[in-house]
mmCIF file of C-alpha atoms in Angstrom:
data_model
loop_
_atom_site.group_PDB
_atom_site.id
_atom_site.type_symbol
_atom_site.label_atom_id
_atom_site.label_comp_id
_atom_site.label_asym_id
_atom_site.label_seq_id
_atom_site.Cartn_x
_atom_site.Cartn_y
_atom_site.Cartn_z
ATOM 1 C CA MET P 1 0.011 0.091 0.061
ATOM 2 C CA ALA P 2 2.703 2.448 1.033
ATOM 3 C CA GLU P 3 4.980 1.517 -1.769
ATOM 4 C CA ALA P 4 2.334 1.989 -4.434
ATOM 5 C CA LEU P 5 1.667 5.493 -3.002
ATOM 6 C CA GLN P 6 5.229 6.225 -2.895
ATOM 7 C CA LYS P 7 5.542 5.296 -6.603
ATOM 8 C CA LYS P 8 2.604 7.441 -7.347
ATOM 9 C CA LEU P 9 3.910 10.199 -5.360
ATOM 10 C CA GLN P 10 7.300 10.039 -7.137
ATOM 11 C CA SER P 11 5.814 10.043 -10.602
ATOM 12 C CA GLU P 12 3.623 13.012 -9.786
ATOM 13 C CA LEU P 13 6.492 14.910 -8.421
ATOM 14 C CA GLU P 14 8.354 14.317 -11.654
ATOM 15 C CA LYS P 15 5.556 15.586 -13.575
ATOM 16 C CA TYR P 16 5.455 18.578 -11.376
ATOM 17 C CA LYS P 17 9.175 19.212 -11.828
ATOM 18 C CA GLN P 18 8.549 19.100 -15.655
ATOM 19 C CA MET P 19 5.871 21.522 -15.407
ATOM 20 C CA GLN P 20 7.936 23.848 -13.515
ATOM 21 C CA LYS P 21 10.682 23.690 -16.118
ATOM 22 C CA ASP P 22 8.110 24.584 -18.783
ATOM 23 C CA VAL P 23 6.923 27.600 -16.820
ATOM 24 C CA SER P 24 10.350 29.004 -16.436
ATOM 25 C CA LYS P 25 11.036 28.190 -20.066
ATOM 26 C CA SER P 26 7.957 30.295 -21.038
ATOM 27 C CA MET P 27 8.993 32.933 -18.562
ATOM 28 C CA SER P 28 12.280 33.516 -20.269
ATOM 29 C CA ALA P 29 10.633 33.381 -23.789
ATOM 30 C CA ARG P 30 8.350 36.110 -22.631
ATOM 31 C CA GLN P 31 11.295 38.116 -21.215
ATOM 32 C CA LYS P 32 12.843 37.996 -24.617
ATOM 33 C CA LEU P 33 9.824 39.176 -26.216
ATOM 34 C CA GLU P 34 9.716 41.931 -23.820
ATOM 35 C CA ALA P 35 13.290 43.053 -24.810
ATOM 36 C CA GLN P 36 12.368 42.851 -28.516
ATOM 37 C CA LEU P 37 9.326 45.027 -27.871
ATOM 38 C CA THR P 38 11.376 47.748 -26.284
ATOM 39 C CA GLU P 39 14.000 47.560 -29.050
ATOM 40 C CA ASN P 40 11.538 47.735 -31.882
ATOM 41 C CA ASN P 41 9.649 50.597 -30.102
ATOM 42 C CA ILE P 42 12.896 52.464 -30.014
ATOM 43 C CA VAL P 43 13.388 51.885 -33.704
ATOM 44 C CA LYS P 44 9.886 53.025 -34.458
ATOM 45 C CA GLU P 45 10.385 56.280 -32.553
ATOM 46 C CA GLU P 46 13.665 57.005 -34.477
ATOM 47 C CA LEU P 47 11.742 56.204 -37.861
ATOM 48 C CA ASP P 48 8.890 58.424 -36.907
ATOM 49 C CA ILE P 49 11.357 61.365 -36.418
ATOM 50 C CA LEU P 50 12.723 61.017 -39.919
ATOM 51 C CA GLU P 51 11.690 62.956 -43.014
ATOM 52 C CA SER P 52 11.391 61.381 -46.508
ATOM 53 C CA ALA P 53 14.650 63.012 -47.339
ATOM 54 C CA ASN P 54 16.443 60.539 -45.078
ATOM 55 C CA THR P 55 17.572 57.518 -46.597
ATOM 56 C CA VAL P 56 16.938 54.191 -44.699
ATOM 57 C CA TYR P 57 19.143 51.069 -45.033
ATOM 58 C CA LYS P 58 18.301 47.545 -43.902
ATOM 59 C CA LEU P 59 21.209 45.211 -42.872
ATOM 60 C CA ILE P 60 20.756 41.986 -44.578
ATOM 61 C CA GLY P 61 23.414 39.619 -43.693
ATOM 62 C CA PRO P 62 26.873 41.719 -44.227
ATOM 63 C CA VAL P 63 25.288 44.306 -46.869
ATOM 64 C CA LEU P 64 23.272 47.300 -46.478
ATOM 65 C CA VAL P 65 20.219 47.447 -48.817
ATOM 66 C CA LYS P 66 18.423 50.696 -49.413
ATOM 67 C CA GLN P 67 14.762 50.654 -48.249
ATOM 68 C CA ASP P 68 11.786 53.015 -48.420
ATOM 69 C CA LEU P 69 11.211 54.839 -45.176
ATOM 70 C CA ASP P 70 7.353 53.875 -45.362
ATOM 71 C CA GLU P 71 8.413 50.269 -46.059
ATOM 72 C CA ALA P 72 10.696 50.237 -42.962
ATOM 73 C CA LYS P 73 7.880 51.982 -40.924
ATOM 74 C CA ALA P 74 5.387 49.264 -42.039
ATOM 75 C CA THR P 75 7.824 46.403 -41.314
ATOM 76 C CA VAL P 76 8.429 47.720 -37.731
ATOM 77 C CA ALA P 77 4.783 48.220 -37.042
ATOM 78 C CA LYS P 78 4.002 44.821 -38.301
ATOM 79 C CA ARG P 79 6.840 43.417 -36.056
ATOM 80 C CA LEU P 80 5.421 45.342 -33.047
ATOM 81 C CA GLU P 81 1.969 43.854 -33.624
ATOM 82 C CA TYR P 82 3.419 40.425 -33.917
ATOM 83 C CA ILE P 83 5.460 40.701 -30.706
ATOM 84 C CA ASN P 84 2.323 42.136 -28.852
ATOM 85 C CA GLY P 85 0.382 39.234 -30.072
ATOM 86 C CA GLU P 86 3.003 36.718 -28.885
ATOM 87 C CA ILE P 87 3.420 38.332 -25.383
ATOM 88 C CA GLN P 88 -0.475 38.132 -25.161
ATOM 89 C CA ARG P 89 -0.145 34.416 -26.036
ATOM 90 C CA TYR P 90 2.496 33.778 -23.613
ATOM 91 C CA GLU P 91 0.624 35.743 -20.943
ATOM 92 C CA THR P 92 -2.404 33.348 -21.125
ATOM 93 C CA LEU P 93 -0.045 30.433 -21.540
ATOM 94 C CA LEU P 94 1.576 31.365 -18.305
ATOM 95 C CA LYS P 95 -1.729 32.020 -16.460
ATOM 96 C CA ASP P 96 -2.908 28.608 -17.565
ATOM 97 C CA MET P 97 0.268 26.900 -16.522
ATOM 98 C CA GLU P 98 0.233 28.775 -13.141
ATOM 99 C CA LYS P 99 -3.208 27.356 -12.437
ATOM 100 C CA LYS P 100 -2.236 23.821 -13.432
ATOM 101 C CA SER P 101 0.815 23.879 -11.280
ATOM 102 C CA GLU P 102 -1.395 25.241 -8.373
ATOM 103 C CA GLN P 103 -3.742 22.226 -8.731
ATOM 104 C CA HIS P 104 -0.867 19.941 -9.038
ATOM 105 C CA ARG P 105 0.574 21.322 -5.901
ATOM 106 C CA GLU P 106 -2.608 20.436 -4.045
ATOM 107 C CA VAL P 107 -2.752 16.976 -5.499
ATOM 108 C CA LEU P 108 0.858 16.493 -4.314
ATOM 109 C CA SER P 109 0.435 17.699 -0.777
ATOM 110 C CA SER P 110 -2.808 15.384 -0.348
ATOM 111 C CA LEU P 111 -0.816 12.521 -1.685
ATOM 112 C CA GLN P 112 2.267 13.287 0.711
ATOM 113 C CA GLN P 113 -0.340 13.334 3.507
ATOM 114 C CA GLU P 114 -1.745 10.095 2.491
ATOM 115 C CA TYR P 115 1.601 8.465 2.234
ATOM 116 C CA GLN P 116 2.616 9.676 5.675
ATOM 117 C CA LYS P 117 -0.557 8.201 7.111
ATOM 118 C CA ALA P 118 0.082 4.918 5.409
ATOM 119 C CA GLN P 119 3.463 4.839 6.732
ATOM 120 C CA GLY P 120 2.385 5.591 10.213
ATOM 121 C CA ARG P 121 -0.072 2.626 9.922
ATOM 122 C CA ALA P 122 2.660 0.395 8.716
ATOM 123 C CA VAL P 123 4.881 1.404 11.558
ATOM 124 C CA GLY P 124 2.043 1.061 13.985
ATOM 125 C CA LYS P 125 1.335 -2.547 12.805
ATOM 126 C CA VAL P 126 4.786 -3.718 13.409
ATOM 127 C CA MET V 1 8.513 46.714 6.044
ATOM 128 C CA ALA V 2 5.552 44.353 6.652
ATOM 129 C CA VAL V 3 7.614 41.469 8.078
ATOM 130 C CA ASN V 4 9.660 41.903 11.294
ATOM 131 C CA LEU V 5 13.156 40.640 10.540
ATOM 132 C CA THR V 6 14.028 39.801 14.109
ATOM 133 C CA GLU V 7 11.046 37.201 13.948
ATOM 134 C CA LEU V 8 12.594 35.112 11.131
ATOM 135 C CA SER V 9 14.890 32.177 11.656
ATOM 136 C CA LEU V 10 18.553 32.294 10.595
ATOM 137 C CA GLN V 11 17.796 30.095 7.613
ATOM 138 C CA GLN V 12 15.044 32.338 6.413
ATOM 139 C CA LEU V 13 17.269 35.283 6.849
ATOM 140 C CA GLU V 14 20.205 33.545 5.002
ATOM 141 C CA GLY V 15 17.610 32.788 2.063
ATOM 142 C CA LEU V 16 16.705 36.538 2.151
ATOM 143 C CA LYS V 17 20.479 37.578 2.022
ATOM 144 C CA THR V 18 20.976 35.424 -1.036
ATOM 145 C CA GLN V 19 18.003 36.924 -2.802
ATOM 146 C CA PHE V 20 19.032 40.438 -2.077
ATOM 147 C CA ASP V 21 22.566 39.581 -3.048
ATOM 148 C CA GLN V 22 21.381 38.369 -6.403
ATOM 149 C CA GLU V 23 19.120 41.419 -6.937
ATOM 150 C CA VAL V 24 21.833 43.757 -6.066
ATOM 151 C CA GLU V 25 24.334 42.040 -8.418
ATOM 152 C CA PHE V 26 21.588 42.065 -11.060
ATOM 153 C CA LEU V 27 21.026 45.809 -10.807
ATOM 154 C CA THR V 28 24.638 46.568 -10.556
ATOM 155 C CA SER V 29 25.475 44.724 -13.776
ATOM 156 C CA SER V 30 22.570 46.376 -15.411
ATOM 157 C CA ILE V 31 23.815 49.825 -14.584
ATOM 158 C CA GLY V 32 27.126 48.707 -15.812
ATOM 159 C CA GLN V 33 25.825 47.736 -19.152
ATOM 160 C CA LEU V 34 23.911 50.783 -19.479
ATOM 161 C CA LYS V 35 27.100 52.827 -18.729
ATOM 162 C CA VAL V 36 29.220 50.954 -21.189
ATOM 163 C CA VAL V 37 26.528 51.728 -23.957
ATOM 164 C CA GLN V 38 26.396 55.252 -22.809
ATOM 165 C CA THR V 39 30.188 55.582 -23.282
ATOM 166 C CA LYS V 40 29.893 54.270 -26.711
ATOM 167 C CA TYR V 41 27.425 56.794 -27.708
ATOM 168 C CA VAL V 42 29.405 59.582 -26.090
ATOM 169 C CA GLU V 43 32.502 58.405 -28.073
ATOM 170 C CA ALA V 44 30.335 58.365 -31.419
ATOM 171 C CA LYS V 45 29.128 61.993 -30.668
ATOM 172 C CA ASP V 46 32.552 63.187 -30.021
ATOM 173 C CA SER V 47 33.827 61.622 -33.284
ATOM 174 C CA LEU V 48 31.374 63.605 -35.206
ATOM 175 C CA ASN V 49 33.373 66.732 -34.220
ATOM 176 C CA VAL V 50 35.996 65.741 -36.641
ATOM 177 C CA LEU V 51 33.456 65.924 -39.477
ATOM 178 C CA ASN V 52 33.632 69.754 -40.286
ATOM 179 C CA LYS V 53 34.240 71.874 -43.261
ATOM 180 C CA SER V 54 38.034 72.337 -42.393
ATOM 181 C CA ASN V 55 38.612 68.637 -42.653
ATOM 182 C CA GLU V 56 36.858 68.222 -45.970
ATOM 183 C CA GLY V 57 39.209 66.638 -48.594
ATOM 184 C CA LYS V 58 41.850 65.684 -46.100
ATOM 185 C CA GLU V 59 43.569 62.318 -46.400
ATOM 186 C CA LEU V 60 42.994 59.719 -43.795
ATOM 187 C CA LEU V 61 43.666 56.042 -43.071
ATOM 188 C CA VAL V 62 40.650 53.715 -43.234
ATOM 189 C CA PRO V 63 40.986 50.677 -41.346
ATOM 190 C CA LEU V 64 40.164 47.540 -43.377
ATOM 191 C CA THR V 65 40.889 45.135 -40.707
ATOM 192 C CA SER V 66 42.268 45.813 -37.198
ATOM 193 C CA SER V 67 45.795 45.579 -38.511
ATOM 194 C CA MET V 68 45.647 46.910 -42.074
ATOM 195 C CA TYR V 69 44.630 50.492 -43.313
ATOM 196 C CA VAL V 70 44.274 51.858 -46.775
ATOM 197 C CA PRO V 71 44.680 55.542 -47.572
ATOM 198 C CA GLY V 72 41.634 57.683 -48.387
ATOM 199 C CA THR V 73 40.239 61.179 -48.802
ATOM 200 C CA LEU V 74 37.456 62.631 -46.732
ATOM 201 C CA ASN V 75 34.880 63.354 -49.283
ATOM 202 C CA ASP V 76 31.603 63.971 -47.437
ATOM 203 C CA VAL V 77 31.592 65.703 -44.030
ATOM 204 C CA GLU V 78 27.962 66.230 -43.907
ATOM 205 C CA HIS V 79 26.477 62.742 -44.060
ATOM 206 C CA VAL V 80 26.901 59.742 -41.674
ATOM 207 C CA LEU V 81 25.068 56.333 -41.379
ATOM 208 C CA VAL V 82 23.548 55.782 -37.995
ATOM 209 C CA ASP V 83 22.629 52.421 -36.552
ATOM 210 C CA VAL V 84 19.018 52.887 -35.058
ATOM 211 C CA GLY V 85 18.570 49.284 -33.998
ATOM 212 C CA THR V 86 17.204 46.021 -35.303
ATOM 213 C CA GLY V 87 19.327 46.182 -38.412
ATOM 214 C CA TYR V 88 18.010 49.665 -39.560
ATOM 215 C CA TYR V 89 20.601 52.218 -40.559
ATOM 216 C CA VAL V 90 19.637 55.680 -41.383
ATOM 217 C CA GLU V 91 21.546 58.299 -43.437
ATOM 218 C CA LYS V 92 21.658 61.461 -41.441
ATOM 219 C CA ASN V 93 23.293 64.826 -41.585
ATOM 220 C CA VAL V 94 25.941 65.718 -38.749
ATOM 221 C CA GLU V 95 23.517 67.847 -36.866
ATOM 222 C CA ASP V 96 20.858 65.220 -36.793
ATOM 223 C CA SER V 97 23.158 62.713 -35.760
ATOM 224 C CA LYS V 98 24.488 64.641 -32.637
ATOM 225 C CA ALA V 99 20.763 65.249 -31.789
ATOM 226 C CA PHE V 100 20.278 61.434 -32.199
ATOM 227 C CA PHE V 101 23.232 60.581 -29.994
ATOM 228 C CA LYS V 102 22.214 63.306 -27.256
ATOM 229 C CA ARG V 103 18.653 61.691 -27.394
ATOM 230 C CA LYS V 104 20.265 58.266 -26.738
ATOM 231 C CA ILE V 105 22.564 59.486 -23.954
ATOM 232 C CA ASP V 106 19.928 61.297 -22.205
ATOM 233 C CA PHE V 107 17.604 58.349 -22.477
ATOM 234 C CA LEU V 108 20.278 56.028 -20.997
ATOM 235 C CA THR V 109 20.931 58.584 -18.074
ATOM 236 C CA LYS V 110 17.211 58.403 -17.341
ATOM 237 C CA GLN V 111 17.317 54.687 -17.176
ATOM 238 C CA ILE V 112 20.405 54.598 -14.877
ATOM 239 C CA GLU V 113 18.590 57.206 -12.658
ATOM 240 C CA LYS V 114 15.699 54.940 -12.439
ATOM 241 C CA ILE V 115 17.732 51.907 -11.423
ATOM 242 C CA GLN V 116 19.898 53.749 -8.948
ATOM 243 C CA PRO V 117 17.366 54.249 -6.110
ATOM 244 C CA ALA V 118 16.093 50.643 -6.519
ATOM 245 C CA LEU V 119 19.764 49.454 -6.037
ATOM 246 C CA GLN V 120 20.253 51.641 -3.120
ATOM 247 C CA GLU V 121 17.038 50.386 -1.415
ATOM 248 C CA LYS V 122 17.966 46.722 -2.172
ATOM 249 C CA HIS V 123 21.414 47.477 -0.792
ATOM 250 C CA GLY V 124 19.879 48.947 2.481
ATOM 251 C CA MET V 125 17.614 45.950 2.949
ATOM 252 C CA LYS V 126 20.472 43.583 2.458
ATOM 253 C CA GLN V 127 22.562 45.436 5.095
ATOM 254 C CA ALA V 128 19.559 45.287 7.452
ATOM 255 C CA VAL V 129 19.159 41.547 7.076
ATOM 256 C CA ILE V 130 22.987 41.046 7.656
ATOM 257 C CA GLU V 131 22.782 43.134 10.849
ATOM 258 C CA VAL V 132 19.896 41.040 12.236
ATOM 259 C CA MET V 133 21.757 37.847 11.242
ATOM 260 C CA ASN V 134 24.886 39.068 13.173
ATOM 261 C CA VAL V 135 22.815 39.727 16.209
ATOM 262 C CA LYS V 136 21.114 36.335 15.864
ATOM 263 C CA ILE V 137 24.456 34.582 15.607
ATOM 264 C CA GLN V 138 25.863 36.291 18.662
ATOM 265 C CA GLN V 139 22.832 35.547 20.655
ATOM 266 C CA LEU V 140 23.207 31.816 19.563
ATOM 267 C CA GLN V 141 26.942 31.669 20.394
ATOM 268 C CA GLN V 142 26.239 33.248 23.876
ATOM 269 C CA SER V 143 23.581 30.762 24.666
ATOM 270 C CA GLN V 144 25.843 27.960 23.471
ATOM 271 C CA GLN V 145 28.738 29.089 25.739
ATOM 272 C CA ALA V 146 26.238 29.417 28.486
ATOM 273 C CA SER V 147 25.189 25.761 28.061
ATOM 274 C CA GLN V 148 28.688 24.525 27.729
ATOM 275 C CA ALA V 149 29.700 26.259 30.927
ATOM 276 C CA VAL V 150 26.787 24.688 32.837
ATOM 277 C CA GLY V 151 27.543 21.252 31.090
ATOM 278 C CA PRO V 152 30.608 20.143 32.791
ATOM 279 C CA ALA V 153 29.725 21.320 36.211
ATOM 280 C CA LYS V 154 26.763 18.987 36.297
ATOM 281 C CA ALA V 155 28.888 16.008 35.013
#
């Protein structure tokens, strides 16, 4: 009885650890997105200041390619939109994970209690 | 502060101290990074001063690699190419570029000023934790010595 419980407890603990790993992975991905968002916002501000007389170049690999100012603005705007969407997606994902790990924690603690009780009984019998 | 530090156990205090240590370290390195970038912008802005009318047409050596230079002439003292981030480069005149660098330097100064108080606060909290820890350790040592002094007498 206690052994079966212990096995279950262990496998649940493994699952919980895996979940925690996923959470921290998503966390760092979200942080990276946040940094990209800041960087792109700064670029957008700079592009907004420019006049059409300014020439814009885009670095593609090792070469600079001339690009239209409006095109560059559109690209950055699209990027910002994408990044914001991604952040939203991670936000909901993280919330979901948070809820799941909360539930898992409860399952774990009740399992632990059960296990301890079972052990106590086993000792009592001997 | 909501939690009374003196009520925490030594272990909890130790944990708090490590946490503050990490936070202080993180903030310090952030400020360091910001300062490095700021210096780069200041240097770039200073180099723009060389681009004036009196230097137009002068000869200069262009570094092709870090150990090889080729001779060249300064043709255009009015336009420079500025990296604005995420792979975009913009051709600006010298005045606009100076304004650009000034903006960046001011922005970084503001960011550093934002972090500085947070760093000081964390540092103060860390010091408070260390102080409480020292007091606790002393109390522990005293009580241990007292029990040791009593111990042999009983035996």
